[in-house]
Short mmCIF file of C-alpha atoms in Angstrom, two decimals:
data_model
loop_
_atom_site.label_atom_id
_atom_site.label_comp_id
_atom_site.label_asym_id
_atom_site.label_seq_id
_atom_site.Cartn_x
_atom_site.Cartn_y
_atom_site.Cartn_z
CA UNK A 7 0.00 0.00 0.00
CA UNK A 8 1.50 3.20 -1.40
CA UNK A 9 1.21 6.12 1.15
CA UNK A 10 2.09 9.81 0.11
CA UNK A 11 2.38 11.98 3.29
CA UNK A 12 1.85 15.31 3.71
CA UNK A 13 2.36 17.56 6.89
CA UNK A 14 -1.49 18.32 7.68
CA UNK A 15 -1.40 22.03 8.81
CA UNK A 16 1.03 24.67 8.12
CA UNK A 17 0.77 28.47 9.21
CA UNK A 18 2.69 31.40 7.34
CA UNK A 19 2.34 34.79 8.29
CA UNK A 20 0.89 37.32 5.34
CA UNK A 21 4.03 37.93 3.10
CA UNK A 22 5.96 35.36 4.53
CA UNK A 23 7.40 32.01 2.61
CA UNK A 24 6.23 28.39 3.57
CA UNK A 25 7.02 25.28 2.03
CA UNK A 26 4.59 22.26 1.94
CA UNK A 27 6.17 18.67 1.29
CA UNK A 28 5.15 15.67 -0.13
CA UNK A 29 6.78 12.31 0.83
CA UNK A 30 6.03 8.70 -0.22
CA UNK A 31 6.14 5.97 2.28
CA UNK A 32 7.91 3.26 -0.81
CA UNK A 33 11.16 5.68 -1.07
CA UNK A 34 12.12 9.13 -2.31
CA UNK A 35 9.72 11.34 -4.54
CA UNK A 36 11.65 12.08 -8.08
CA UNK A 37 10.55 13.85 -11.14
CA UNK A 38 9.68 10.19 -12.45
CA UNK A 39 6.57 10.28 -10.43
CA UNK A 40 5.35 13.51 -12.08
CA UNK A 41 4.44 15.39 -8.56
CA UNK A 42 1.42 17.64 -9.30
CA UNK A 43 -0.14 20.21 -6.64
CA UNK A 44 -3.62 21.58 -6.17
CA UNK A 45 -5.48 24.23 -4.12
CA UNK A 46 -8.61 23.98 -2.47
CA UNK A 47 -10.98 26.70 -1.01
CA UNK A 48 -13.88 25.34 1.28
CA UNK A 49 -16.72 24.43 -0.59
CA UNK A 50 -15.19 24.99 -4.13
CA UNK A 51 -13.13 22.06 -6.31
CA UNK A 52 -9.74 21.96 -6.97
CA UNK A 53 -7.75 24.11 -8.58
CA UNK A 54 -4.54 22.76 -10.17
CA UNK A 55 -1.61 24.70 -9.41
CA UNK A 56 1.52 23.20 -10.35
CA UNK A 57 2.60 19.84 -12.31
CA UNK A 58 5.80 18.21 -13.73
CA UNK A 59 7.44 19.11 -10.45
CA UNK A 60 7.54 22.85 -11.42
CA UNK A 61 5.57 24.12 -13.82
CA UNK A 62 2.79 26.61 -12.99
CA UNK A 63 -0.46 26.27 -14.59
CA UNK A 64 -1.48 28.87 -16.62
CA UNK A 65 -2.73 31.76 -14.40
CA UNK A 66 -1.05 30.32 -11.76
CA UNK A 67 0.99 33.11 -9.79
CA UNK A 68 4.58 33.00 -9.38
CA UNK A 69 4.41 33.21 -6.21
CA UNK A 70 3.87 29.53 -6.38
CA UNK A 71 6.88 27.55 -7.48
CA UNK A 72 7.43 23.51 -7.22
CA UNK A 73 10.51 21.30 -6.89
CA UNK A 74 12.28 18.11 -5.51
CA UNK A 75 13.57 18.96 -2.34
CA UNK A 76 15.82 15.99 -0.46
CA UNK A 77 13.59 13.23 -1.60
CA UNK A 78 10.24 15.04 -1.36
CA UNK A 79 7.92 16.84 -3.43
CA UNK A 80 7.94 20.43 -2.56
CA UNK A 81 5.50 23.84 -3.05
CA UNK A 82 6.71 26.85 -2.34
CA UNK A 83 4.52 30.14 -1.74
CA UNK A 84 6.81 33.37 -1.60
CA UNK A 85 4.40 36.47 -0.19
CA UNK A 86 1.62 34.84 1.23
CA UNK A 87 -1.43 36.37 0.89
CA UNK A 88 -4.49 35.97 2.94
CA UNK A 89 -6.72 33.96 -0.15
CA UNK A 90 -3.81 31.23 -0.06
CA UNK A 91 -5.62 29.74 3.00
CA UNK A 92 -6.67 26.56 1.61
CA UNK A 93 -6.10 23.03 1.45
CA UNK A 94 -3.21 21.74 -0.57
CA UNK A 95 -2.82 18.62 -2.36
CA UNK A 96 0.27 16.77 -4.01
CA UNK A 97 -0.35 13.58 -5.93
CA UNK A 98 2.27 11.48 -7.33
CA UNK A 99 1.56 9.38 -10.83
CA UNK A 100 3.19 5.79 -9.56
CA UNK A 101 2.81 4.69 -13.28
CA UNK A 102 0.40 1.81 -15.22
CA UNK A 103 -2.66 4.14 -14.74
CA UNK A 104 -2.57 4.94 -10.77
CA UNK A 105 -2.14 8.12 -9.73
CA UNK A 106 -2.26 8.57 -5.09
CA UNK A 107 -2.92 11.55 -3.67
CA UNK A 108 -1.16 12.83 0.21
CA UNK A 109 -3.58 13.79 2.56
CA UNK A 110 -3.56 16.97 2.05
CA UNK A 111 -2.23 20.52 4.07
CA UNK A 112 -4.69 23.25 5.96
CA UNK A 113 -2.28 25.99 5.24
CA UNK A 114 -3.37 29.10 7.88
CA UNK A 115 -2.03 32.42 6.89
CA UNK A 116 -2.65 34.83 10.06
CA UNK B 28 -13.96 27.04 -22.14
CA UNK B 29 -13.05 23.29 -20.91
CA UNK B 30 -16.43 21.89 -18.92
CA UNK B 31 -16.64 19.11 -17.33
CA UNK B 32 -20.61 19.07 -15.57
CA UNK B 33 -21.05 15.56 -13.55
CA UNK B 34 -25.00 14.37 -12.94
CA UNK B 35 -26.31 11.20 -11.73
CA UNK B 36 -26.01 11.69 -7.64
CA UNK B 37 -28.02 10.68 -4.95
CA UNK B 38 -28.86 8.81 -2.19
CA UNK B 39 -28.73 5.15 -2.34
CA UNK B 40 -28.93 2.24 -0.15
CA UNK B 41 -25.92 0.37 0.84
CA UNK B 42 -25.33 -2.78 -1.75
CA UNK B 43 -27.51 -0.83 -4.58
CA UNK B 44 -26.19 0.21 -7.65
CA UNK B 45 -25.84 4.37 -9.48
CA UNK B 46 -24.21 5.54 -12.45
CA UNK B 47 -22.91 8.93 -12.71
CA UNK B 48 -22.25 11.05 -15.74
CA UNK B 49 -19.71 13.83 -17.04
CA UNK B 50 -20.70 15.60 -19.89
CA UNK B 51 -17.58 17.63 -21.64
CA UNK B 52 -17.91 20.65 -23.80
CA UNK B 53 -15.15 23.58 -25.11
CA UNK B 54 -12.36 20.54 -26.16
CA UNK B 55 -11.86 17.68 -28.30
CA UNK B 56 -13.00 14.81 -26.06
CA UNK B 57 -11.58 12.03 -27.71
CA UNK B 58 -8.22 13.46 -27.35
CA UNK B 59 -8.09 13.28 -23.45
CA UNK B 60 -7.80 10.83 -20.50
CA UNK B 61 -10.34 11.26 -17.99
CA UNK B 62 -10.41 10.27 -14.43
CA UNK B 63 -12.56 10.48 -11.32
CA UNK B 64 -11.46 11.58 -8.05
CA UNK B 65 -13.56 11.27 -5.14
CA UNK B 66 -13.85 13.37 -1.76
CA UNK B 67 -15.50 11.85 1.25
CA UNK B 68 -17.58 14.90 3.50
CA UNK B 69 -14.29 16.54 5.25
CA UNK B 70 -11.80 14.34 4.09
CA UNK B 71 -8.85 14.27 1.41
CA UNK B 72 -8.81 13.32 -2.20
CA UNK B 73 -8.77 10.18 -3.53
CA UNK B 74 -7.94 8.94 -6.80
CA UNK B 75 -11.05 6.90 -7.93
CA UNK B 76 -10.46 5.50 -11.80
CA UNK B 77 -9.01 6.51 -14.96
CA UNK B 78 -9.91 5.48 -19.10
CA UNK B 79 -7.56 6.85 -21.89
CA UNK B 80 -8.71 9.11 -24.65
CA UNK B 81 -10.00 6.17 -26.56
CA UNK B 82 -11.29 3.73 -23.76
CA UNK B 83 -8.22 1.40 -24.24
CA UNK B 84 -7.33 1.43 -20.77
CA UNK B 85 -8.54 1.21 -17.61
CA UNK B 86 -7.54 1.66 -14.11
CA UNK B 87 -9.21 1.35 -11.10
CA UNK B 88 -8.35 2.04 -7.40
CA UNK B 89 -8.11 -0.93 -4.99
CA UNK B 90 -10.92 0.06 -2.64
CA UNK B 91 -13.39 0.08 -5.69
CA UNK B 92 -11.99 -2.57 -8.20
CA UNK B 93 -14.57 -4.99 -9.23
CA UNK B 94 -17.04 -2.72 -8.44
CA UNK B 95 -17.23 0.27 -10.51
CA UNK B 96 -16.89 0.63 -13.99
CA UNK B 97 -16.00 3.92 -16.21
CA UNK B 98 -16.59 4.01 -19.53
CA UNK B 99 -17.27 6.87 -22.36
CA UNK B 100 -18.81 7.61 -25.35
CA UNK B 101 -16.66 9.77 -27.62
CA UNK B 102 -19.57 10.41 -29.81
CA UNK B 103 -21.78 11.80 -27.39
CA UNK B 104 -18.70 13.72 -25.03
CA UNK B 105 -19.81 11.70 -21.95
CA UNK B 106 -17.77 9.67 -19.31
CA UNK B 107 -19.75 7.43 -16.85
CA UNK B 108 -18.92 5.86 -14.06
CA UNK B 109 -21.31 2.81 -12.80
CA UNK B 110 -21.02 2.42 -9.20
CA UNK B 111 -22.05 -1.21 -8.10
CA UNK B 112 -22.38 -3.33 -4.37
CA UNK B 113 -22.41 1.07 -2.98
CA UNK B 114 -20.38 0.86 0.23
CA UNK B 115 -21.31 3.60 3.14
CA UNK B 116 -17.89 4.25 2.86
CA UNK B 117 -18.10 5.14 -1.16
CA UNK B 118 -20.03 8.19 0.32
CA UNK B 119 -18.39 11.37 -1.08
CA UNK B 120 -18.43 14.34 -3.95
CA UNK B 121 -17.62 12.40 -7.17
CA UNK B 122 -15.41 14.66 -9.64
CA UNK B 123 -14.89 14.20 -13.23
CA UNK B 124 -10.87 15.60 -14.20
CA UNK B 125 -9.32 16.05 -17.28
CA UNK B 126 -6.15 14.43 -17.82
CA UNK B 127 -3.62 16.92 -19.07
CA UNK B 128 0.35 17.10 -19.34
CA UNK B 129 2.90 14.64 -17.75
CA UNK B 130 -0.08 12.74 -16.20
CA UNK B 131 -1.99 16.10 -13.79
CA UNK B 132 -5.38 17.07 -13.41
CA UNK B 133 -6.18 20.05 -15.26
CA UNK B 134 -9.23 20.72 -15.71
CA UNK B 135 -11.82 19.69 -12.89
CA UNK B 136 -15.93 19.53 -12.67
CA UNK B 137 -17.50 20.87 -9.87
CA UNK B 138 -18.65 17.47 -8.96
CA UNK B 139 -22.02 15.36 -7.69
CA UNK B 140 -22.55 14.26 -4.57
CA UNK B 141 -23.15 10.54 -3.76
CA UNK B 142 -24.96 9.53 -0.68
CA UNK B 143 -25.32 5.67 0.59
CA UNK B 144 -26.97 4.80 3.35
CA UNK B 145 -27.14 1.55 5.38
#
């Protein structure tokens, strides 16, 4: 059983920098898994925010940026702002048509 | 614009049987892998099943293998999903997702809501 782990709360002050990770329980998380990120607001679906590791989706700020970091799957926000409280998702593609999503991270920005 | 508009919810009784639909407009439907991703009330995201842009392929999470089936009718833009043997547990907002680039979610539905009672 595959397990992608993700720290379940995370507080940033407004215009401060926080970095969610994203770590699978089989070994390290590498570009090979195709680590993709999403944003959700209560009540409202998913947004997709980042995939391949590090590219934004389009309209996707910059203040948003992906990468490996260690042998995680990491997302970056640079200048929090207060509508960035929301949950955040990585999934991981593990290949032959299954894709596992972490848990998730309430990010708090106060 | 890329729609995705999912249909067929509802409350069921445990060990009954519902199909849910996604109708997709604003693309080329038969170019895209589709999947559905599930979220129980308050919980995470789960990855539910997938079916390449020409039905070739299909993938199914353990927890509902040999239960549901998704299919899709290029000709009519529709993905479907039949849910069978409905577990409480398979309680949750059923999304339809477009499969984009390097294997993300791009595009997502708003989703339909699937109750099942015991």
């Amino acid at each position: 059983q595959t397990v992608v782990t993700q720290e379940p709360s995370f507080s940033v002050s407004p215009g401060g920098t926080v970095t969610l990770t994203c770590d699978l329980s089989s070994g390290s998380v590498s570009t090979s898994y195709y680590p993709s990120w999403y944003q959700q607001t209560p009540g409202q679906a998913p947004r997709t925010l980042i995939y391949n590791t590090n590219t934004r989706s389009s309209g996707v700020p910059d203040r948003f940026s992906g990468s490996i970091l260690g042998n995680r799957a990491a997302l970056t926000i640079t200048g929090a702002q207060a509508d960035d409280e929301s949950d955040y998702y990585c999934v991981l593609y593990m290949g032959s048509g299954v894709w596992v999503f972490g848990g998730g991270t309430k990010l708090t920005v106060l | 614009q890329v729609q995705l508009v999912e249909s067929g919810g509802g409350v069921v009784q445990s060990g009954r049987s519902l199909r849910l639909y996604c109708a997709a407009s604003g693309f080329t439907f038969s170019n895209y892998g589709i999947l559905w991703v599930r979220q129980a009330p308050g919980k995470g995201l789960e990855w539910v099943a997938v079916i390449w842009y020409d039905g070739s392929n299909k993938y199914y999470a353990d927890s509902v293998k040999g239960r549901f089936t998704i299919s899709r009718d290029n000709s009519k833009n529709t993905l479907y999903l039949q849910m069978n043997s409905l577990r409480v547990e398979d309680t949750a907002l059923y999304y339809c997702v477009r499969l984009g680039s390097s294997w993300a979610i791009d595009h997502w539905g708003q989703g339909t809501l699937v109750t099942v009672s015991s």
